[in-house]
Amino acid sequence: MRFLICILTTCLAFQFATGQVRPKPQPEDVALAKKLSKTYPKDEFASVSRNVRFTFEIKKDKSGEHVVVSEELTESVLQIKDSPSLTFLQTVGYDSTSTIDDVKFMDKKGHALKTLGYTGSSSYEQNGIFHSDARIYKIAFPSEGQGTYTTYTYTKTYDDIKYFISEYFHDYYPIQDETVIFEIPSWMDIDLLLKNGKDIKKTETAGKEGLKIVTFKASNLAANKSEKNEPGASYYLPHIFFHTKGFKGKDGKQHTIFRTTDDLYAWYHSLAKQIGNDPNKIKPTVESLIKGKTTDQEKIEAIFYWVQDQIRYIAFENGLAGFRPDACQNVFGKKYGDCKGMANLLKEMLVVAGYDARLTWIGTDIIAYDYSIPSLGVDNHMICTLMLNGKKYFLDPTETYVSFGDVAHRIQGRQAMIEDGDKYILERLPEYGKERNKRETVMKFSLKGDQLSGTAEETYDGEGKTYILYAYSRINSSVKEDAVKKLLNRDDKNISVANIKTTDFEDRRGTMKFNYDISISNQVTDLENEKYISLDFDQEFRNLSFDSTRTKDFEYDYKYYNIKRIEFTVPPGYKVTHLPDNIDKSTSNFSLKLTFKQEGNKVIYSKIIALDNAVIPKTDFESWNNAVKSLKEAYGDQIVLKKG
């Protein structure tokens, strides 16, 4: 699937547009710029107007008739920041299925400007084995102070309408007025699905020669600024999602594109049939992996973990290769592949071993859609499904160290399309509660001089365990012991750990466990007859709060569940005179609970922090901030012991 994980670097070429020198900012434009700068004080530029027009045309090549889409954009940009000169930069993405042409720059009266324009392609290579057809066209021009007005235009052409997925309204700068127009011919069957667009106005009118003119208007759009841990854009940004059903050709023949989910699967399946797998090339390795294994689980794990460990995941996109899996023998021989290639290799290895394994298309949790809308935009990933004893096992070989039977957070609960010959199966993957990712810590301390000293046991499950196993596998053997110490002492010079015992780092099953001795400095203050003691040195989430400028929900990497219990033995001759206040703050999305109590000569400190859905929605920000305020107060408070 087109699942691109890369950093785009740009090789720039330069060109000059011919025309006149830009006129100086006009008084009315300066006045508008000053007004907009008050509304958007953090922005340098604003779009006064953006107009986008989409048209459709039938073309024919050796593969037959197909629909080409043209996008014509005209945008007028104003420098609103009071600065002598700035450079406006816009990037337009394209790939081997699309082109960018006819870039022009104009002044307010439509005269061509002598403005420097940047063009260039972007790609990213890693050791010569990553290839992407993704490109970036960079449009840039200098601006000569507050009120500078520039209009630019370009045309983007989609060679095949099936790759025409969606149109978003927002940009990284504010937009005063935006108009998006679709001129849909009578022979074209397409639905324009407005998502998250409660403030977007839509109208339909009749045009010449049977055209249906669909117009979307938006106004006063604030800049869409990137925010840490934001959800996928399709969940919150207004956009138009295209359901391209089909068209009537020039010869009168009806052409189906993705009218139904059956059509989408038929296209995917046609690509899968072109793979050209040669199982004989992988058979000896499969036989050696399962030799001596007596149970299905042992055989499947041997194959699944081999692909995880031996095949390097490298994203790959290039035309149809962005959708068609690479042959199993190619991935096996190269020892690298993208999600499709790795899923296909795993499937073929399991089939060679005698199991029923299927290719499976799926969208990760950054996508808001499922297969109820047949489109190439509903999935971005491929895994393998194993059918065994009436049960489906979802295997993702790109998730290194995920155990057999487990599912990574990013695809939990997602709808999957499983191949079934000329048919398919739609099924949602299991979704686990926060308990899957439990991290539990139990510590027992007493005082030795001015240090807390004792023993600890920490256990990790789910995403936390997977991360540790993956990180450990990537560390040089000579520093593995030091790496484990840094994990347990939080890379804090005040914490010393020793006598570490762990479970097997090669075992993906079960719980990851650490037992060790621990001593901590700087947690005890001794004042004559009193001792002040801080037990919690982790202090999770103390600095995670949200101000009024954040516009999006906060989405954690996974459902978080952390349990801590600390037993502190009060030294002889002392009594407890103060314990921090308990905290119990919760909503349907999170809970923070801290308790301090005395049982005999021990102080028992318990903490539970949970993000039940991995998301703190904006509606919970105030509750979360109040909870964190209480949390920080508890972290800053201390147990007080008095002698006598």
XYZ file of C-alpha atoms in Angstrom:
644
model
C 0.000 0.000 0.000
C 1.095 3.561 -0.477
C 2.516 3.839 3.002
C 5.362 6.350 2.705
C 7.682 6.801 5.650
C 10.461 9.133 4.588
C 11.970 12.584 4.764
C 11.751 14.364 1.449
C 14.877 16.222 0.393
C 14.746 18.583 -2.510
C 17.141 19.182 -5.380
C 16.299 22.650 -6.642
C 16.451 24.007 -10.162
C 15.691 27.638 -10.926
C 13.682 29.423 -13.546
C 12.557 32.981 -14.196
C 9.086 34.007 -15.220
C 9.101 36.801 -17.748
C 7.133 39.979 -17.234
C 7.188 43.279 -15.397
C 8.715 44.269 -12.091
C 6.306 43.932 -9.142
C 4.534 47.195 -8.243
C 4.923 48.535 -4.715
C 2.282 47.550 -2.112
C -0.928 49.521 -2.620
C -2.540 51.404 0.315
C -5.672 49.232 0.280
C -3.548 46.069 0.365
C -1.453 47.405 3.244
C -4.649 48.211 5.141
C -6.006 44.700 4.566
C -2.677 43.195 5.585
C -2.691 45.137 8.851
C -6.233 43.982 9.562
C -5.400 40.340 8.861
C -2.206 40.530 10.933
C -4.317 41.354 13.975
C -6.525 38.334 13.299
C -3.564 36.055 12.544
C -0.635 37.523 14.535
C 1.574 34.430 14.132
C 1.306 34.192 10.352
C 3.470 35.851 7.716
C 1.148 35.415 4.742
C -2.562 35.010 4.117
C -4.456 33.887 1.059
C -6.916 36.546 -0.011
C -8.575 34.133 -2.409
C -7.976 30.604 -3.650
C -9.863 29.211 -6.611
C -9.539 25.595 -7.688
C -11.262 24.129 -10.733
C -11.380 20.405 -11.610
C -12.248 19.201 -15.103
C -12.437 15.686 -16.563
C -11.439 14.308 -19.967
C -11.425 10.856 -21.541
C -8.137 9.766 -23.080
C -7.100 6.552 -24.746
C -3.805 4.694 -24.785
C -2.699 1.094 -25.367
C -4.453 0.036 -22.137
C -7.743 1.533 -23.272
C -9.848 4.506 -22.259
C -9.331 6.232 -18.925
C -10.265 9.537 -17.319
C -7.696 12.298 -16.847
C -8.330 14.967 -14.210
C -7.021 18.532 -14.507
C -6.725 20.766 -11.458
C -6.298 24.482 -12.187
C -5.402 26.561 -9.155
C -5.233 30.335 -8.851
C -4.308 31.875 -5.511
C -3.708 35.463 -4.440
C -1.375 35.826 -1.492
C -0.773 38.833 0.751
C 2.186 39.404 3.056
C 0.500 40.336 6.324
C 3.484 40.430 8.644
C 5.151 43.804 9.080
C 8.582 42.840 7.794
C 10.758 44.325 5.026
C 10.887 41.135 2.975
C 9.851 37.499 3.297
C 9.677 34.516 0.966
C 6.419 32.711 0.347
C 6.790 28.977 -0.200
C 4.168 26.516 -1.363
C 4.828 22.843 -2.060
C 2.691 20.768 -4.401
C 3.006 17.004 -4.343
C 2.989 14.829 -7.433
C 4.300 11.447 -8.586
C 4.570 9.218 -11.639
C 0.790 9.349 -12.070
C 0.585 13.161 -12.157
C 2.357 16.274 -13.449
C 2.664 19.975 -12.578
C 2.669 22.534 -15.411
C 2.018 26.166 -16.324
C 3.290 27.840 -13.160
C 2.850 31.606 -13.476
C 3.153 34.664 -11.248
C 1.093 37.860 -11.616
C 0.454 41.163 -9.923
C -2.961 42.361 -8.817
C -3.857 43.480 -12.333
C -2.919 40.168 -13.898
C 0.421 41.272 -15.343
C 3.142 38.620 -15.397
C 5.879 39.242 -12.833
C 9.633 38.823 -13.003
C 9.483 36.626 -9.923
C 11.886 33.861 -9.105
C 10.131 30.486 -9.175
C 11.563 27.283 -7.784
C 10.988 23.907 -9.336
C 12.418 20.573 -8.378
C 11.837 16.932 -7.659
C 12.202 15.331 -4.276
C 13.086 11.812 -3.393
C 14.802 9.934 -0.648
C 17.250 7.092 -0.924
C 18.713 4.966 1.825
C 21.726 2.859 0.930
C 20.481 2.794 -2.638
C 17.574 0.458 -1.895
C 14.682 2.829 -1.332
C 12.815 4.299 -4.240
C 9.837 6.574 -4.273
C 8.153 8.254 -7.185
C 6.928 10.967 -4.820
C 8.003 14.428 -5.925
C 7.557 17.955 -4.701
C 7.149 21.027 -6.869
C 8.198 24.066 -4.878
C 6.595 27.390 -5.714
C 8.280 30.356 -4.091
C 8.497 34.095 -4.544
C 9.985 36.999 -2.621
C 7.618 39.432 -0.958
C 8.623 43.059 -0.502
C 6.923 44.049 2.718
C 3.531 44.176 4.374
C 0.790 44.475 1.771
C 2.730 42.837 -1.081
C 0.171 41.135 -3.314
C 1.060 38.185 -5.563
C -1.070 35.797 -7.578
C 0.259 32.443 -8.749
C -1.303 29.702 -10.854
C -0.502 26.144 -11.830
C -2.121 23.113 -13.415
C -1.850 19.641 -11.941
C -2.874 16.707 -14.120
C -3.828 13.273 -12.783
C -3.133 10.692 -15.493
C -5.774 8.303 -14.146
C -8.763 9.247 -12.028
C -8.408 6.211 -9.772
C -5.446 8.000 -8.142
C -7.601 11.086 -7.547
C -8.399 10.660 -3.848
C -9.317 13.851 -1.978
C -9.114 17.634 -1.819
C -8.414 19.492 1.438
C -9.390 23.111 2.057
C -6.849 24.217 4.674
C -3.210 25.152 4.249
C -0.356 26.145 6.566
C -1.402 29.819 6.198
C -4.882 31.344 6.661
C -7.286 31.600 3.730
C -9.933 34.312 3.531
C -12.029 32.877 0.722
C -11.731 29.570 -1.100
C -13.802 28.236 -3.966
C -13.477 24.684 -5.279
C -15.385 23.889 -8.453
C -15.976 20.542 -10.149
C -17.187 20.517 -13.748
C -18.592 17.001 -13.964
C -19.578 15.755 -17.451
C -22.751 13.744 -17.909
C -20.655 10.662 -18.778
C -18.778 10.792 -15.442
C -20.150 8.995 -12.357
C -18.473 10.348 -9.225
C -19.643 11.225 -5.722
C -18.053 14.174 -3.938
C -18.269 13.353 -0.236
C -17.797 16.375 2.035
C -16.122 15.382 5.303
C -15.756 17.508 8.459
C -17.302 20.340 6.486
C -20.099 21.777 8.608
C -19.008 25.331 7.672
C -18.434 24.570 3.986
C -21.193 25.683 1.605
C -22.064 23.427 -1.320
C -24.161 24.314 -4.387
C -25.010 22.509 -7.631
C -25.933 24.145 -10.940
C -26.299 23.026 -14.543
C -23.645 24.024 -17.062
C -23.273 23.814 -20.813
C -23.315 20.499 -22.647
C -24.789 18.623 -19.708
C -22.086 19.605 -17.222
C -22.970 19.483 -13.545
C -21.190 22.299 -11.722
C -20.589 21.508 -8.064
C -19.169 24.390 -6.030
C -17.769 24.367 -2.511
C -17.099 27.647 -0.714
C -15.134 28.184 2.484
C -14.136 31.366 4.260
C -11.981 32.547 7.147
C -9.949 29.353 7.356
C -7.257 29.563 10.024
C -3.835 28.157 9.256
C -3.502 24.447 9.862
C -0.416 24.267 12.071
C 1.235 20.949 12.846
C 0.765 19.896 16.469
C 2.513 17.161 18.389
C 0.578 13.880 18.548
C -2.219 15.118 16.325
C -4.698 12.651 14.775
C -4.691 11.866 11.053
C -5.901 14.827 8.994
C -8.930 12.937 7.625
C -10.414 12.887 11.138
C -10.652 16.632 11.621
C -9.825 18.733 8.541
C -12.612 19.661 6.102
C -12.077 17.895 2.793
C -13.801 16.302 -0.162
C -13.349 12.561 -0.493
C -13.924 11.200 -3.992
C -15.881 8.050 -4.704
C -15.080 7.462 -8.354
C -17.579 4.934 -9.652
C -17.083 4.849 -13.424
C -17.671 6.551 -16.759
C -19.252 6.078 -20.168
C -16.595 5.917 -22.879
C -16.579 7.663 -26.201
C -17.713 4.423 -27.801
C -20.700 4.270 -25.452
C -19.211 1.489 -23.354
C -19.606 1.677 -19.567
C -16.309 1.556 -17.687
C -16.353 0.601 -14.026
C -13.693 2.036 -11.736
C -14.600 1.527 -8.075
C -18.387 1.492 -8.045
C -18.467 -1.072 -5.249
C -16.037 -2.679 -2.838
C -16.111 -5.690 -5.173
C -14.556 -3.497 -7.860
C -11.813 -2.267 -5.548
C -10.938 -5.819 -4.558
C -11.036 -6.966 -8.183
C -8.373 -4.382 -9.057
C -6.212 -5.281 -6.044
C -6.615 -8.982 -6.823
C -5.659 -8.442 -10.465
C -2.394 -6.889 -9.293
C -1.792 -9.763 -6.866
C -2.164 -12.238 -9.725
C 0.648 -10.437 -11.570
C 3.195 -10.935 -8.783
C 4.951 -13.962 -10.262
C 5.846 -15.799 -7.049
C 8.316 -18.690 -7.291
C 7.845 -20.722 -4.056
C 10.687 -23.095 -4.988
C 13.189 -20.335 -4.189
C 11.990 -20.113 -0.580
C 11.105 -23.765 0.053
C 14.525 -24.894 1.455
C 14.509 -22.097 4.032
C 10.931 -22.871 5.068
C 11.775 -26.542 5.506
C 14.817 -25.740 7.624
C 12.820 -23.334 9.814
C 10.088 -25.846 10.645
C 12.342 -28.886 10.902
C 11.939 -30.501 14.307
C 8.925 -28.319 15.185
C 5.954 -30.418 16.296
C 3.101 -27.942 16.777
C 1.428 -25.481 14.429
C 2.312 -22.585 16.709
C 5.996 -23.490 16.763
C 6.128 -23.735 12.965
C 4.191 -20.523 12.386
C 6.235 -18.583 14.924
C 9.484 -19.795 13.367
C 8.412 -18.459 9.958
C 6.747 -15.253 11.225
C 9.687 -14.262 13.411
C 12.191 -15.104 10.678
C 10.536 -12.605 8.331
C 10.407 -10.004 11.115
C 14.089 -10.473 11.911
C 15.656 -11.134 8.521
C 13.714 -8.851 6.158
C 14.312 -5.145 6.486
C 11.271 -2.918 6.090
C 11.843 -0.228 3.460
C 9.002 1.900 2.105
C 8.709 1.760 -1.686
C 6.430 3.701 -4.001
C 6.512 3.875 -7.755
C 3.351 3.822 -9.861
C 1.683 0.417 -9.779
C 4.563 -0.886 -7.648
C 3.078 1.237 -4.898
C 0.082 -1.133 -4.959
C 1.434 -4.437 -6.296
C 3.444 -6.677 -3.933
C 6.944 -7.657 -4.969
C 7.491 -11.353 -5.693
C 8.413 -13.507 -2.695
C 11.722 -14.636 -4.213
C 12.758 -11.003 -4.810
C 12.113 -9.938 -1.216
C 13.736 -13.144 0.034
C 16.827 -12.578 -2.085
C 17.228 -8.853 -1.388
C 16.409 -9.207 2.328
C 14.322 -6.038 2.214
C 10.839 -5.081 1.134
C 7.914 -2.793 1.794
C 4.808 -3.864 3.702
C 3.340 -5.527 0.591
C 6.489 -7.434 -0.236
C 6.965 -8.595 3.343
C 3.318 -9.647 3.669
C 3.536 -11.564 0.389
C 6.764 -13.323 1.425
C 5.233 -14.326 4.771
C 2.110 -15.585 3.036
C 4.077 -17.691 0.549
C 6.338 -19.140 3.253
C 3.296 -20.172 5.299
C 1.669 -21.693 2.217
C 4.828 -23.684 1.492
C 4.654 -24.928 5.094
C 1.122 -26.170 4.425
C -0.977 -23.365 5.914
C -3.821 -21.271 4.549
C -2.443 -17.732 4.439
C -3.934 -14.717 2.628
C -2.849 -11.240 1.571
C -4.757 -8.608 3.508
C -5.269 -4.902 2.752
C -5.825 -2.551 5.681
C -5.738 1.122 6.620
C -3.825 2.161 9.732
C -5.349 4.378 12.394
C -4.312 7.618 10.661
C -7.116 7.002 8.119
C -10.704 7.802 9.031
C -12.292 5.506 6.444
C -13.110 1.856 5.909
C -14.205 -0.197 2.892
C -17.736 1.182 2.913
C -16.252 3.745 0.502
C -14.323 1.901 -2.227
C -11.263 4.032 -2.879
C -7.489 3.757 -2.941
C -7.567 6.210 -0.043
C -9.080 3.800 2.493
C -5.978 1.670 3.023
C -2.246 2.295 3.232
C -0.858 -0.995 4.504
C -0.758 -4.736 3.834
C -0.478 -7.648 6.253
C -1.023 -11.416 6.116
C -3.992 -13.320 7.547
C -3.564 -16.930 8.642
C -6.638 -19.178 8.687
C -6.103 -21.867 11.297
C -8.600 -24.128 13.053
C -11.524 -21.815 12.318
C -9.726 -18.725 13.588
C -8.045 -15.810 11.844
C -4.597 -14.651 12.935
C -3.486 -11.258 11.676
C 0.262 -11.158 11.090
C 2.131 -7.933 10.371
C 5.797 -8.723 9.662
C 6.729 -5.013 9.611
C 5.994 -4.876 13.357
C 9.260 -6.341 14.588
C 8.894 -8.287 17.865
C 5.100 -8.330 17.883
C 4.277 -11.864 18.986
C 2.137 -14.376 17.136
C -1.503 -13.753 18.048
C -0.913 -10.112 18.992
C -1.832 -7.023 16.950
C -0.086 -3.644 17.038
C -2.081 -0.638 18.200
C -2.041 1.141 14.820
C -4.170 -1.561 13.152
C -6.306 -2.678 16.100
C -10.016 -2.382 15.362
C -9.348 -1.519 11.716
C -11.377 -3.090 8.941
C -9.352 -5.411 6.732
C -9.933 -6.830 3.264
C -8.765 -10.454 3.175
C -8.257 -12.199 -0.159
C -10.501 -15.178 -0.765
C -9.871 -16.179 -4.357
C -12.065 -14.056 -6.613
C -13.981 -12.962 -3.534
C -12.868 -11.315 -0.323
C -13.640 -11.203 3.382
C -14.164 -7.974 5.305
C -13.348 -8.250 8.982
C -12.295 -5.934 11.764
C -9.158 -6.775 13.639
C -9.427 -7.272 17.396
C -9.126 -4.209 19.574
C -7.541 -4.586 22.988
C -8.063 -2.585 26.130
C -5.372 -0.590 27.881
C -4.442 -3.688 29.907
C -2.576 -5.054 26.872
C 0.026 -2.307 27.359
C 0.328 -2.595 31.119
C 3.565 -1.501 32.682
C 3.702 -2.458 36.340
C 6.360 -1.440 38.854
C 6.699 -2.731 42.411
C 9.443 -1.282 44.597
C 10.357 -1.814 48.235
C 12.530 0.821 49.894
C 14.144 1.516 53.207
C 16.602 4.195 54.246
C 20.324 3.616 54.081
C 21.941 6.843 55.143
C 20.557 9.511 52.848
C 19.548 7.078 50.092
C 16.439 5.123 49.265
C 17.603 1.545 48.855
C 15.742 -1.623 48.019
C 14.473 -3.912 45.309
C 12.347 -3.465 42.229
C 10.341 -5.518 39.778
C 9.129 -4.005 36.500
C 6.986 -5.750 33.911
C 6.073 -4.643 30.397
C 3.403 -5.900 28.019
C 2.126 -4.855 24.618
C 3.635 -1.826 22.906
C 6.117 -1.130 25.711
C 7.469 -4.675 25.593
C 7.695 -4.636 21.807
C 9.627 -1.370 21.856
C 12.145 -2.685 24.402
C 12.732 -5.919 22.495
C 13.123 -4.054 19.214
C 15.512 -1.457 20.664
C 17.569 -4.136 22.412
C 17.936 -6.107 19.176
C 19.372 -3.041 17.425
C 22.038 -2.318 20.058
C 25.599 -3.516 19.689
C 26.313 -6.503 21.939
C 29.128 -4.675 23.714
C 26.760 -2.045 25.131
C 23.597 -4.097 25.694
C 24.229 -4.362 29.450
C 24.697 -0.597 29.748
C 21.537 -0.024 27.706
C 19.471 -2.142 30.108
C 20.900 -0.205 33.058
C 19.952 3.086 31.397
C 16.417 1.813 30.867
C 16.058 0.882 34.534
C 17.828 3.891 36.052
C 16.007 6.248 33.671
C 19.454 7.424 32.517
C 19.664 9.329 35.810
C 23.037 9.556 37.542
C 21.240 9.680 40.910
C 19.821 6.184 40.414
C 21.992 3.095 40.728
C 20.828 -0.396 39.719
C 22.551 -3.749 40.202
C 21.960 -7.519 40.196
C 19.667 -7.270 37.194
C 17.690 -10.327 36.165
C 15.525 -10.345 33.059
C 13.344 -12.603 31.007
C 14.667 -13.793 27.644
C 15.027 -10.907 25.191
C 14.497 -13.338 22.316
C 11.105 -14.464 23.607
C 8.298 -12.444 22.067
C 5.646 -14.253 24.101
C 4.477 -13.328 27.553
C 5.568 -10.476 29.788
C 8.940 -8.728 29.817
C 10.230 -8.681 33.389
C 13.131 -6.999 35.187
C 14.179 -7.689 38.786
C 16.982 -5.607 40.275
C 18.422 -3.827 43.298
C 18.100 -0.063 43.320
C 19.508 2.903 45.265
C 18.412 6.507 44.764
C 20.109 9.714 45.882
C 18.575 13.197 46.176
C 15.174 11.905 47.290
C 15.758 12.400 51.033
C 16.230 15.667 52.912
C 17.410 15.409 56.528
C 16.640 18.379 58.789
C 17.637 17.677 62.392
C 14.679 15.699 63.777
C 12.745 15.493 60.511
C 13.183 13.700 57.205
C 11.475 14.721 53.985
C 11.136 11.923 51.440
C 10.035 11.871 47.807
C 9.111 8.369 46.653
C 8.116 8.936 43.023
C 11.097 9.679 40.812
C 9.355 8.980 37.466
C 6.688 11.676 37.706
C 4.994 10.739 34.426
C 2.992 13.384 32.560
C 3.891 16.201 34.966
C 4.694 18.489 32.016
C 1.937 17.422 29.638
C -0.698 20.131 29.627
C -2.552 21.972 26.887
C -2.949 25.690 26.334
C -5.706 27.483 24.478
C -3.720 27.605 21.230
C -3.943 23.848 20.652
C -6.634 23.085 18.082
C -6.555 19.289 17.832
C -7.042 16.267 20.060
C -3.905 14.755 21.581
C -3.341 11.192 20.385
C -0.850 9.098 22.333
C 1.095 6.354 20.554
C -1.040 3.673 22.191
C -3.412 3.047 25.076
C -1.366 3.818 28.152
C -1.646 1.886 31.407
C 0.942 2.364 34.133
C 0.658 0.882 37.619
C 3.174 1.623 40.338
C 3.336 0.462 43.947
C 6.084 1.557 46.330
C 6.459 0.251 49.864
C 8.618 2.358 52.131
C 9.684 1.055 55.533
C 9.727 3.822 58.142
C 13.057 3.730 60.009
C 12.961 2.867 63.724
C 12.507 5.854 65.993
C 10.520 7.857 63.438
C 6.830 8.390 62.898
C 4.901 9.655 59.882
C 3.579 13.190 60.420
C 2.527 14.025 56.855
C 1.454 12.232 53.702
C 0.681 13.930 50.362
C -2.984 14.203 49.449
C -4.584 11.452 47.415
C -5.652 12.197 43.835
C -8.517 10.667 41.905
C -9.182 12.410 38.591
C -10.874 10.685 35.689
C -13.048 11.030 32.596
C -14.205 8.430 30.117
C -10.842 8.872 28.364
C -8.274 8.972 31.161
C -7.700 8.400 34.851
C -4.997 9.569 37.271
C -5.082 8.033 40.738
C -2.494 8.441 43.503
C -2.914 7.154 47.029
C -0.701 7.376 50.130
C -1.470 5.369 53.237
C 0.295 3.997 56.281
C 0.112 0.334 57.192
C 2.045 -0.388 60.373
C 5.631 0.730 59.865
C 5.214 1.046 56.090
C 4.018 3.821 53.807
C 2.257 2.432 50.733
C 2.255 4.647 47.660
C 0.121 3.558 44.680
C -0.260 5.211 41.313
C -2.390 4.321 38.304
C -2.278 6.417 35.118
C -4.373 5.298 32.166
C -5.256 6.663 28.741
C -8.155 4.372 27.993
C -8.542 5.239 24.306
C -5.046 6.593 23.559
C -6.689 9.976 22.981
C -7.189 13.061 25.120
C -9.887 14.946 23.199
C -10.079 18.734 23.232
C -13.244 18.460 25.301
C -11.131 16.890 28.075
C -8.274 19.411 28.001
C -9.585 21.426 30.950
C -10.151 18.271 33.017
C -6.730 16.960 32.052
C -4.988 20.225 32.936
C -6.684 20.271 36.332
C -5.658 16.670 36.908
C -2.036 17.395 35.936
C -2.021 20.404 38.267
C -3.028 18.109 41.135
C -0.494 15.549 39.945
C 2.350 18.092 40.027
C 1.339 19.181 43.508
C 1.488 15.582 44.686
C 4.831 15.047 42.960
C 6.160 18.160 44.688
C 4.844 17.147 48.112
C 6.832 14.871 50.417
C 6.391 12.322 53.152
C 7.458 13.846 56.456
C 8.980 11.722 59.220
C 9.633 13.039 62.719
C 11.991 11.542 65.206
C 10.648 10.500 68.554
